[in-house]
PDB file of C-alpha atoms in Angstrom:
ATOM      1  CA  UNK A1130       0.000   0.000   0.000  1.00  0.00           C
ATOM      2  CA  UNK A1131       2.993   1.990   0.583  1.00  0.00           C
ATOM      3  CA  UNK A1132       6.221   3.203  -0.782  1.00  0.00           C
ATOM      4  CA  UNK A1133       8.919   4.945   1.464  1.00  0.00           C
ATOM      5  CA  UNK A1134      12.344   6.441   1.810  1.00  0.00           C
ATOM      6  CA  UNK A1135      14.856   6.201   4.659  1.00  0.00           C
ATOM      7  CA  UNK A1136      17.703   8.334   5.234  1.00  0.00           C
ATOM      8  CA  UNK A1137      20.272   9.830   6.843  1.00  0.00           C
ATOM      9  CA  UNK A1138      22.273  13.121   5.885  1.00  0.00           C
ATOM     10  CA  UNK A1139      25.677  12.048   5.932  1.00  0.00           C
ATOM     11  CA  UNK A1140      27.238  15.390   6.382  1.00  0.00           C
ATOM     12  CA  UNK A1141      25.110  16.556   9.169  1.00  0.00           C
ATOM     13  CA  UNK A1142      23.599  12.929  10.604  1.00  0.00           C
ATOM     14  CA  UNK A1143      20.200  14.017  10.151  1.00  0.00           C
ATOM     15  CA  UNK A1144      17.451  11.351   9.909  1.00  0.00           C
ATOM     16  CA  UNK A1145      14.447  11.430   7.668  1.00  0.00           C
ATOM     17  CA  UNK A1146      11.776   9.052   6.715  1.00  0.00           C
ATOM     18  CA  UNK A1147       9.362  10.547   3.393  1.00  0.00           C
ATOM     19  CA  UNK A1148       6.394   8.123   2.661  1.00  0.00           C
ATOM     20  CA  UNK A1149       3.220   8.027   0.301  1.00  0.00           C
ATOM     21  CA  UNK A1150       0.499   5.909  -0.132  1.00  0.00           C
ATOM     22  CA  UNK A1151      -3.611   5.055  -1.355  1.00  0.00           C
ATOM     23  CA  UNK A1152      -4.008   4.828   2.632  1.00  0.00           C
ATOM     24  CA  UNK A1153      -5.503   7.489   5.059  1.00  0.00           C
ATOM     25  CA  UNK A1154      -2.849   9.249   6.983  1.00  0.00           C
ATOM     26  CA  UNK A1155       0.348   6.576   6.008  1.00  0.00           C
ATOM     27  CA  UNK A1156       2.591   8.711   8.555  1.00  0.00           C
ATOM     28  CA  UNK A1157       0.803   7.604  11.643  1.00  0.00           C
ATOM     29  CA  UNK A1158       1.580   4.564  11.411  1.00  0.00           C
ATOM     30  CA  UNK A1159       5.005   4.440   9.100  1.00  0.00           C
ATOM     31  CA  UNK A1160       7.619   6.324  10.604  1.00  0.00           C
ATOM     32  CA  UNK A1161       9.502   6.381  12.950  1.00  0.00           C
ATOM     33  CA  UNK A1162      12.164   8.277  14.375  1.00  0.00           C
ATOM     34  CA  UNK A1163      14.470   8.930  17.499  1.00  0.00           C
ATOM     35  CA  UNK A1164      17.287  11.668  16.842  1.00  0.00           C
ATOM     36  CA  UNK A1165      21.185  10.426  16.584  1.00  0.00           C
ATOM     37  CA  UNK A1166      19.482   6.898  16.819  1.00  0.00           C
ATOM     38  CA  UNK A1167      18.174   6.114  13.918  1.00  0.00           C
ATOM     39  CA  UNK A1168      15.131   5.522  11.556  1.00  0.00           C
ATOM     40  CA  UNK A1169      12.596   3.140  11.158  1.00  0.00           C
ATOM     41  CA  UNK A1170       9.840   2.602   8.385  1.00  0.00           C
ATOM     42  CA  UNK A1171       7.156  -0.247   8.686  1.00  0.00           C
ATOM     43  CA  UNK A1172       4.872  -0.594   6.471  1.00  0.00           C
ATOM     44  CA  UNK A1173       2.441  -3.319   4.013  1.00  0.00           C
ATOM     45  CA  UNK A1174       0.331  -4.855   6.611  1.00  0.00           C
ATOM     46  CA  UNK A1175       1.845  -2.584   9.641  1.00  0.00           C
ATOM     47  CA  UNK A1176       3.065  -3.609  12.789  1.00  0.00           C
ATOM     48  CA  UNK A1177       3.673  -0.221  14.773  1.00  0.00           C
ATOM     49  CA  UNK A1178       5.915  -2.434  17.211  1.00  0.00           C
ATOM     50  CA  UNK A1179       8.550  -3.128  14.565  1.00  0.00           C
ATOM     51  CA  UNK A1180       9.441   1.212  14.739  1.00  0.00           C
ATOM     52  CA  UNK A1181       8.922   1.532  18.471  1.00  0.00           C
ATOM     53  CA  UNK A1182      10.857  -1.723  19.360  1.00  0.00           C
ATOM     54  CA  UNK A1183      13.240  -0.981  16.686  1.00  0.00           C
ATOM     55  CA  UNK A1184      13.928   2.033  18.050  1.00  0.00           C
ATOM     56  CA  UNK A1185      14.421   0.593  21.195  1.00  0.00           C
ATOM     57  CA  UNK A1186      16.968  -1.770  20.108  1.00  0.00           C
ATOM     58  CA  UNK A1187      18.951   1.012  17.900  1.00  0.00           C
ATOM     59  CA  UNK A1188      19.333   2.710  20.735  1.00  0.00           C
ATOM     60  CA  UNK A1189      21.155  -0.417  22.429  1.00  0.00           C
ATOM     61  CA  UNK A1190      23.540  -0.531  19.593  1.00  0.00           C
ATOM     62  CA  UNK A1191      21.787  -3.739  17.948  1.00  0.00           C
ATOM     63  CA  UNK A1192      23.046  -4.013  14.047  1.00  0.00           C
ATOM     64  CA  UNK A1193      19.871  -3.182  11.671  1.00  0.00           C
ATOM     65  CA  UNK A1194      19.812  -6.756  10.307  1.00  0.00           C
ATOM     66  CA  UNK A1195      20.428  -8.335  13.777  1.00  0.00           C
ATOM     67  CA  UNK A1196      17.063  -6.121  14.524  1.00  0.00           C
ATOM     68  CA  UNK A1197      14.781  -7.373  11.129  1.00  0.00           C
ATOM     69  CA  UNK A1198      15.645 -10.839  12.246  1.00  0.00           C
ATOM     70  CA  UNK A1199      14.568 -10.245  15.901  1.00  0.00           C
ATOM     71  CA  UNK A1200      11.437  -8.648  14.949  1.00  0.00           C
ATOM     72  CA  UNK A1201      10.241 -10.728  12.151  1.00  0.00           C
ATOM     73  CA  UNK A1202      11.163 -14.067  13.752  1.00  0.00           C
ATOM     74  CA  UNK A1203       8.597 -13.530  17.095  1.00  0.00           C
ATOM     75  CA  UNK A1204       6.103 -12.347  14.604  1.00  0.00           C
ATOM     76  CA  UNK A1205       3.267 -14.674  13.033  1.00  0.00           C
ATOM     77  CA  UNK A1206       2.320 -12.077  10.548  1.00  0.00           C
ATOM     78  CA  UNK A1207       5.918 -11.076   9.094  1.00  0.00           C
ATOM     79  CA  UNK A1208       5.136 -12.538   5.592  1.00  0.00           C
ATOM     80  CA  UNK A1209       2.961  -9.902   4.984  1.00  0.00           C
ATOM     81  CA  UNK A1210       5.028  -6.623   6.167  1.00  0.00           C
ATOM     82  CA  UNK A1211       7.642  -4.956   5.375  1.00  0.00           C
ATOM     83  CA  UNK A1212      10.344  -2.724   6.859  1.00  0.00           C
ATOM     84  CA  UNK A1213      13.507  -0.936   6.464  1.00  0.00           C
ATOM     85  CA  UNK A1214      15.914   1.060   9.169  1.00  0.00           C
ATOM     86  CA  UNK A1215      18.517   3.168   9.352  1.00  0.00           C
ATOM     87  CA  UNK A1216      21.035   3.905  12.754  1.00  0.00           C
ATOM     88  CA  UNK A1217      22.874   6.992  13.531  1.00  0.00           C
ATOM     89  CA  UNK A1218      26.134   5.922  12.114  1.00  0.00           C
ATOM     90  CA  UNK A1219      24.423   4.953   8.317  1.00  0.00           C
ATOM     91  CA  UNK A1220      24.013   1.194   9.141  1.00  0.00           C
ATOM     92  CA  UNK A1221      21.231   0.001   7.209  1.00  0.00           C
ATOM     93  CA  UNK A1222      18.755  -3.303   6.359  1.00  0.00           C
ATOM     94  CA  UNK A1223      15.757  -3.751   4.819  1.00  0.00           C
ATOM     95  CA  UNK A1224      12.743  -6.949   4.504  1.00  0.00           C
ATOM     96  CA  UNK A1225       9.745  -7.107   2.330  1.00  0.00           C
ATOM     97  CA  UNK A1226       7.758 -10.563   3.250  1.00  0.00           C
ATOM     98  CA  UNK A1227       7.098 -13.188   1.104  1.00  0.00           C
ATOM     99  CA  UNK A1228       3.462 -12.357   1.224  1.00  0.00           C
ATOM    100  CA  UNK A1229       3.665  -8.203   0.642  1.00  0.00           C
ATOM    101  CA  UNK A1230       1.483  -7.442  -2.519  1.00  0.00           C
ATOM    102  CA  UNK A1231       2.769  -7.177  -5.700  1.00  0.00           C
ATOM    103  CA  UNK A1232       4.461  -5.407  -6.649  1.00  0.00           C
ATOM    104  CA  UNK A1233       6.827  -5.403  -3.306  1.00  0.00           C
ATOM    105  CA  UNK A1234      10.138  -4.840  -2.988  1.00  0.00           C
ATOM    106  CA  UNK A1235      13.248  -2.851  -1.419  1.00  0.00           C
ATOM    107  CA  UNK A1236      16.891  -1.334  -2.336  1.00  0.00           C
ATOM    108  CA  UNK A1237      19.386  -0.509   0.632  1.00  0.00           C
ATOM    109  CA  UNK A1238      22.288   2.039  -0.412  1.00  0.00           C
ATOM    110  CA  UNK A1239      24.884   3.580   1.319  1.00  0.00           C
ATOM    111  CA  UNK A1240      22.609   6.029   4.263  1.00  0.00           C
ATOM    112  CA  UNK A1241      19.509   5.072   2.236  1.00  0.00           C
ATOM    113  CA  UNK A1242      17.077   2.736   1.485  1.00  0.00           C
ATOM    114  CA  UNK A1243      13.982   2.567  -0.421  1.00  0.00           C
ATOM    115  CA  UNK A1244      11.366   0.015   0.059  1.00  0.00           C
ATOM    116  CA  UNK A1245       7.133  -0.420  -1.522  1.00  0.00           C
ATOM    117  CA  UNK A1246       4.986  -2.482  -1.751  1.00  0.00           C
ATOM    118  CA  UNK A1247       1.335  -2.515  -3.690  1.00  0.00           C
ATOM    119  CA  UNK A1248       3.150  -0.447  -6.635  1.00  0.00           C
ATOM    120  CA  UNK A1249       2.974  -0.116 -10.284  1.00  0.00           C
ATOM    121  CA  UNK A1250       6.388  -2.093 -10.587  1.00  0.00           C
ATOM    122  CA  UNK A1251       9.726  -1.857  -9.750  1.00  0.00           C
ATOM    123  CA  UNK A1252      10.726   1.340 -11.409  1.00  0.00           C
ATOM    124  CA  UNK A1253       8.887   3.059  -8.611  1.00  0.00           C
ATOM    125  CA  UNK A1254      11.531   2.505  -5.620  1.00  0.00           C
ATOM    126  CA  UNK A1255      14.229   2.343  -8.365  1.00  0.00           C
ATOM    127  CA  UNK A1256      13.416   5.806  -9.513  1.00  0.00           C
ATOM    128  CA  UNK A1257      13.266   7.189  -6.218  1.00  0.00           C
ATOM    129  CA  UNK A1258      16.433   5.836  -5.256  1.00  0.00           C
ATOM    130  CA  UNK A1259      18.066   7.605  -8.556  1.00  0.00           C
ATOM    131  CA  UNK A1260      15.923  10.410  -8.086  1.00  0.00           C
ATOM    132  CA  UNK A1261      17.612  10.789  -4.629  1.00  0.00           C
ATOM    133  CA  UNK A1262      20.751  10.257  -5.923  1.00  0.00           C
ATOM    134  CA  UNK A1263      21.076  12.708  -8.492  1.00  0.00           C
ATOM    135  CA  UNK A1264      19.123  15.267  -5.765  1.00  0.00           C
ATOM    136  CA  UNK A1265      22.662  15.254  -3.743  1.00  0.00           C
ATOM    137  CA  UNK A1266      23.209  19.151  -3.670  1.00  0.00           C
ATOM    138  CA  UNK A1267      19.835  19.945  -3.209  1.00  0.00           C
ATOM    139  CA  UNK A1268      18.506  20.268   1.276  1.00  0.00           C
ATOM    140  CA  UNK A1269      17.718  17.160   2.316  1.00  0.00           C
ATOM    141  CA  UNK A1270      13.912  18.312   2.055  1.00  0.00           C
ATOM    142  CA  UNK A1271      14.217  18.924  -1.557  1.00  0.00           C
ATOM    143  CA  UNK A1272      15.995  15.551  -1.767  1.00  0.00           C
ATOM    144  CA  UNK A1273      13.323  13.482  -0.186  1.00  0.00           C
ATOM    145  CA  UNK A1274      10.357  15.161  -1.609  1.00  0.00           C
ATOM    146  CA  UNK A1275      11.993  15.426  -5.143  1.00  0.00           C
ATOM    147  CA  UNK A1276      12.321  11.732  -5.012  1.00  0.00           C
ATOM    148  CA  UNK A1277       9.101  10.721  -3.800  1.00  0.00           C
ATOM    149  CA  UNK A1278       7.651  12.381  -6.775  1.00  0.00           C
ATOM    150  CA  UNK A1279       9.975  10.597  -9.100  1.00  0.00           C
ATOM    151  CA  UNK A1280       8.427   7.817  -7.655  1.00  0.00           C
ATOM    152  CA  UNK A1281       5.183   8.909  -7.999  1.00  0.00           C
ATOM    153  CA  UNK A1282       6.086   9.998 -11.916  1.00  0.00           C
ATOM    154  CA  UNK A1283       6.862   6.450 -12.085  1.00  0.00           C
ATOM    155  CA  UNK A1284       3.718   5.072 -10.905  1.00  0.00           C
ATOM    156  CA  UNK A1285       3.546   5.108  -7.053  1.00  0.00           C
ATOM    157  CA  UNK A1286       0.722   2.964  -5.601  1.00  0.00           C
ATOM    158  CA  UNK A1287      -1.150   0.887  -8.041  1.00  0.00           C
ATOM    159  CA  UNK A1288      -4.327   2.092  -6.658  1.00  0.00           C
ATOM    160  CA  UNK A1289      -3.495   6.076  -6.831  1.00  0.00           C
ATOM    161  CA  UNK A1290      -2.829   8.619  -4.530  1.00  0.00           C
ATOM    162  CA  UNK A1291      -4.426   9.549  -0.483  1.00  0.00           C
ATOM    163  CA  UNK A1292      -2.017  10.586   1.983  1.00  0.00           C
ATOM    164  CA  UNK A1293       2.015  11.658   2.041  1.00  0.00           C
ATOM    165  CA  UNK A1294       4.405  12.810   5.055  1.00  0.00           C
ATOM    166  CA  UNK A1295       7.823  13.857   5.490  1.00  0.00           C
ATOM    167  CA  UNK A1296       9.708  13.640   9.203  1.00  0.00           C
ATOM    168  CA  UNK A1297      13.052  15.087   9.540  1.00  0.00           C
ATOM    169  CA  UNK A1298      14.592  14.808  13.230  1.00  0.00           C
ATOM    170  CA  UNK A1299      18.545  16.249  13.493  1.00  0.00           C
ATOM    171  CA  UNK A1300      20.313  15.909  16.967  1.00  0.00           C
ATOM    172  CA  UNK A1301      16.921  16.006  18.981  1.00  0.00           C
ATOM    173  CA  UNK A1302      13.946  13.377  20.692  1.00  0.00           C
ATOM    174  CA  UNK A1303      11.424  15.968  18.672  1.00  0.00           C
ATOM    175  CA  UNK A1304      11.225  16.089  14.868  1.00  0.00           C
ATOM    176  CA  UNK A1305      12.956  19.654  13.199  1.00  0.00           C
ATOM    177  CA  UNK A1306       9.481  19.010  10.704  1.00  0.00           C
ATOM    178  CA  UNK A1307       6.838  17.029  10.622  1.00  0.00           C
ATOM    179  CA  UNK A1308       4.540  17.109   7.589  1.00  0.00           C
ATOM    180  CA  UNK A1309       1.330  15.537   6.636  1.00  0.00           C
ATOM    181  CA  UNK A1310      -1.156  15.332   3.929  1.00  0.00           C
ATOM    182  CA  UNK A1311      -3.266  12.472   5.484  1.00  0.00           C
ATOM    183  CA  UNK A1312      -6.845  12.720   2.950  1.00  0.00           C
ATOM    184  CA  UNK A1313      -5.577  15.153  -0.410  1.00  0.00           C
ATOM    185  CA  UNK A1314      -5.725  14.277  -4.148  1.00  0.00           C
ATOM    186  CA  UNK A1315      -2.346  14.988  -4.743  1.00  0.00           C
ATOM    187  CA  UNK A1316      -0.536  14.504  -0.761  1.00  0.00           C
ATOM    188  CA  UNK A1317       3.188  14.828  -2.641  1.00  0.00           C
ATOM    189  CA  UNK A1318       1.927  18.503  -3.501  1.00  0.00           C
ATOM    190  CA  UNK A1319       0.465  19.217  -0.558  1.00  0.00           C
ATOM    191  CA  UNK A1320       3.679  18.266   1.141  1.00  0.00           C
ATOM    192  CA  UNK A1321       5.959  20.783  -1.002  1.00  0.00           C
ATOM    193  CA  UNK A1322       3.411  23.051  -0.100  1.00  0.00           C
ATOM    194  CA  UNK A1323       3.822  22.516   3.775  1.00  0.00           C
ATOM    195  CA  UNK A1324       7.333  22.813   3.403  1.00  0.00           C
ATOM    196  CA  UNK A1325       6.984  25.998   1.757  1.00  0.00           C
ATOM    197  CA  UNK A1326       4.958  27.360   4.314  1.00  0.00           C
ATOM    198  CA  UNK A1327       7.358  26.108   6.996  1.00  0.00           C
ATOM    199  CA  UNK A1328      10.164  28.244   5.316  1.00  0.00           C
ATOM    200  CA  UNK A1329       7.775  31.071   5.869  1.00  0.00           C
ATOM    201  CA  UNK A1330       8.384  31.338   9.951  1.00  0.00           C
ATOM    202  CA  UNK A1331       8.043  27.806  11.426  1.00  0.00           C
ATOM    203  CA  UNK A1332      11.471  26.807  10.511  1.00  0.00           C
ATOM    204  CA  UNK A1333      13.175  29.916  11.559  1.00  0.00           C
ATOM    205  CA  UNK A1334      11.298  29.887  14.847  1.00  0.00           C
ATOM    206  CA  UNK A1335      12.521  26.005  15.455  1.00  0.00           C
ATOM    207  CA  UNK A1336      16.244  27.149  15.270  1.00  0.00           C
ATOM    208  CA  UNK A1337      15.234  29.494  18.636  1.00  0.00           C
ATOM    209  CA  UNK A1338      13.949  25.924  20.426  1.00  0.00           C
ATOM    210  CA  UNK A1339      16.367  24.133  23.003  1.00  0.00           C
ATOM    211  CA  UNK A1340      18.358  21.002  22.279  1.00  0.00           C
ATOM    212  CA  UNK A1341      20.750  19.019  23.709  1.00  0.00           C
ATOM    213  CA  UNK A1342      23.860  20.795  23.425  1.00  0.00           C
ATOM    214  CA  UNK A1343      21.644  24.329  24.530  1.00  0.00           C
ATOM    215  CA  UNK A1344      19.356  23.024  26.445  1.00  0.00           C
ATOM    216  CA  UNK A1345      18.288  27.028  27.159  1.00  0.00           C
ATOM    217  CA  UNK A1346      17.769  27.599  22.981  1.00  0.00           C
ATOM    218  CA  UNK A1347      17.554  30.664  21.613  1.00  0.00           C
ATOM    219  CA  UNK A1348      15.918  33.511  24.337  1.00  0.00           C
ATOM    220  CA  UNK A1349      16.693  36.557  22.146  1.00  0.00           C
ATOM    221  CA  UNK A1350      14.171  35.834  19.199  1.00  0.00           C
ATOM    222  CA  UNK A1351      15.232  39.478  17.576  1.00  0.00           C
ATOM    223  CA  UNK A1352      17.906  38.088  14.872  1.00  0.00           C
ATOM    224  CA  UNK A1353      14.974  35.418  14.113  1.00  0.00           C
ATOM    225  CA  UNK A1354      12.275  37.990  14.274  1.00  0.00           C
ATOM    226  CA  UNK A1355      14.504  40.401  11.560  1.00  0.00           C
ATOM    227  CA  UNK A1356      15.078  37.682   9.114  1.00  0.00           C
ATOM    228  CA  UNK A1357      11.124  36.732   8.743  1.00  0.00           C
ATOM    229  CA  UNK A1358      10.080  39.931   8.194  1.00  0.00           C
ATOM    230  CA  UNK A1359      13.120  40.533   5.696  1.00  0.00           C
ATOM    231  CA  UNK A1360      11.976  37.118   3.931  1.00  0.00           C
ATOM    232  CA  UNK A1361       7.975  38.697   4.226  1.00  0.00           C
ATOM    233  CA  UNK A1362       9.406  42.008   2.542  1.00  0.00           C
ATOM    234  CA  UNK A1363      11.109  40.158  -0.358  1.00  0.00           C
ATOM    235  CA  UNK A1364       7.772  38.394  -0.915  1.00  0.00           C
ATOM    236  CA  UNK A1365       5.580  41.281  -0.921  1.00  0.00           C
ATOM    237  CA  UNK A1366       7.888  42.796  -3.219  1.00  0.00           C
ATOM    238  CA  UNK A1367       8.068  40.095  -5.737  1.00  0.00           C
ATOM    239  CA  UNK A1368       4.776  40.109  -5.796  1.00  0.00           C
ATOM    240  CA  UNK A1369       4.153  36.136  -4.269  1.00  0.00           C
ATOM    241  CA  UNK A1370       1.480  35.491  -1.567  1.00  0.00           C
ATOM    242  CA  UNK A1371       2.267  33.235   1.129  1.00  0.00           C
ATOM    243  CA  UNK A1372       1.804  29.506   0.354  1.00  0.00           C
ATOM    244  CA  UNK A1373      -0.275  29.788   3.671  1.00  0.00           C
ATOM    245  CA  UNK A1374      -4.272  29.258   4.068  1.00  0.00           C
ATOM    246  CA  UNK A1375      -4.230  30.997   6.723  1.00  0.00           C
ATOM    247  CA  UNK A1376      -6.678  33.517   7.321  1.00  0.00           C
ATOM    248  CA  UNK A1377      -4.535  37.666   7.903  1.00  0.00           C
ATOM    249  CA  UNK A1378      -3.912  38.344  11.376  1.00  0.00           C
ATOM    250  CA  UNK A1379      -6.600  41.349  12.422  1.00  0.00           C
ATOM    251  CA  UNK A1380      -5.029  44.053  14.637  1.00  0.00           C
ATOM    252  CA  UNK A1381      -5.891  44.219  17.712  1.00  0.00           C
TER     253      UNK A1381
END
């Protein structure tokens, strides 16, 4: 039902999992993430255990393999799922069961893999994977999104097109963005979208949150504040409304 991408920036160890489906809200239940940990996608006939366990395990250092055979062997139903992981040092694995719908499949490179299952054929994880390749200089946002929708150029899920989502976590326990399009006609669109809201203020304002190595993040907000309304100006004056439905602020 399903086709999905997990990664991991290798120049800045950022995780990311982008997924899209002909399923209500596919990133519920599909990925999962735990920052400088790793990445986990499950997917076909989910089990949500195989992420949080998998997570679990990543965190004690387990190998991703060592972690598909755990998983898969206590499980009655692994014939029919599917999953793929990632760890904070680019270790990867991937399993598609002997029972996933056809077409099902997966491809594990070097801090990527890309695994489906229910698609129009083969050339759907194989042009994401390329897709994601050729992407390299592009933000890691670009790169994910760009290859989902080589994927979906390709054919995506046999039975068309519902929901999308794109989770990015860098050092933290919390996500740097989480996008959905869990009910839309064309989710992959609706995701750019998102993202080009987020660019708008979100993603400025999440470089002012605390993290690890400051756990007091950023109290003076005026450097953050100056750049959005610099980024608003240039707008205005190039004439482009915000990618935003939201309704204008009234002054108060």
């Amino acid at each position: 039902m399903t086709w999905s991408i997990v990664a991991r920036d290798p120049s800045t160890g950022y995780l990311a999992v982008a997924v899209a489906s002909r399923f209500f809200a596919v990133g519920c239940a599909v990925p999962h993430i735990r920052g400088r940990v790793g990445a986990v996608a499950t997917q076909a006939f989910v089990n949500p255990l195989y992420g949080t366990d998998g997570l679990v395990m990543l965190g004690e250092g387990k190998a991703p393999d060592k972690i598909i055979a755990h998983l898969t062997s206590g499980d009655h139903g692994s014939p029919q799922r599917q999953m793929h992981l990632i760890d904070g040092s680019g270790r990867n694995a991937a399993y598609t069961g002997l029972k996933c719908i056809d077409w099902a499949g997966h491809l594990v490179d070097d801090n990527v893999s890309v695994a489906g299952n229910m698609l129009a054929g083969p050339q759907v994880i194989e042009k994401t994977l390329k897709a994601y390749h050729d992407l390299a200089k592009a933000p890691f946002a670009e790169r994910l999104l760009g290859a989902m929708e080589a994927g979906e150029a390709s054919g995506g899920d046999k039975r068309g097109k519902q929901s999308a989502a794109l989770v990015i976590y860098r050092g933290e326990d919390y996500p740097w963005l989480r996008i959905h399009a869990d009910d839309h006609a064309d989710p992959l669109s609706e995701l750019w979208r998102l993202y080009q809201v987020a660019q708008e203020r979100y993603l400025h304002v999440a470089e002012t949150m605390p993290t690890r190595d400051n756990p007091h993040g950023m109290i003076d907000r005026s450097e953050i504040d100056r750049k959005i309304a610099e980024l608003e100006a240039e707008r205005t004056a190039a004439g482009r409304s915000s990618a935003s439905y939201a309704t204008t602020a009234v002054p108060r």
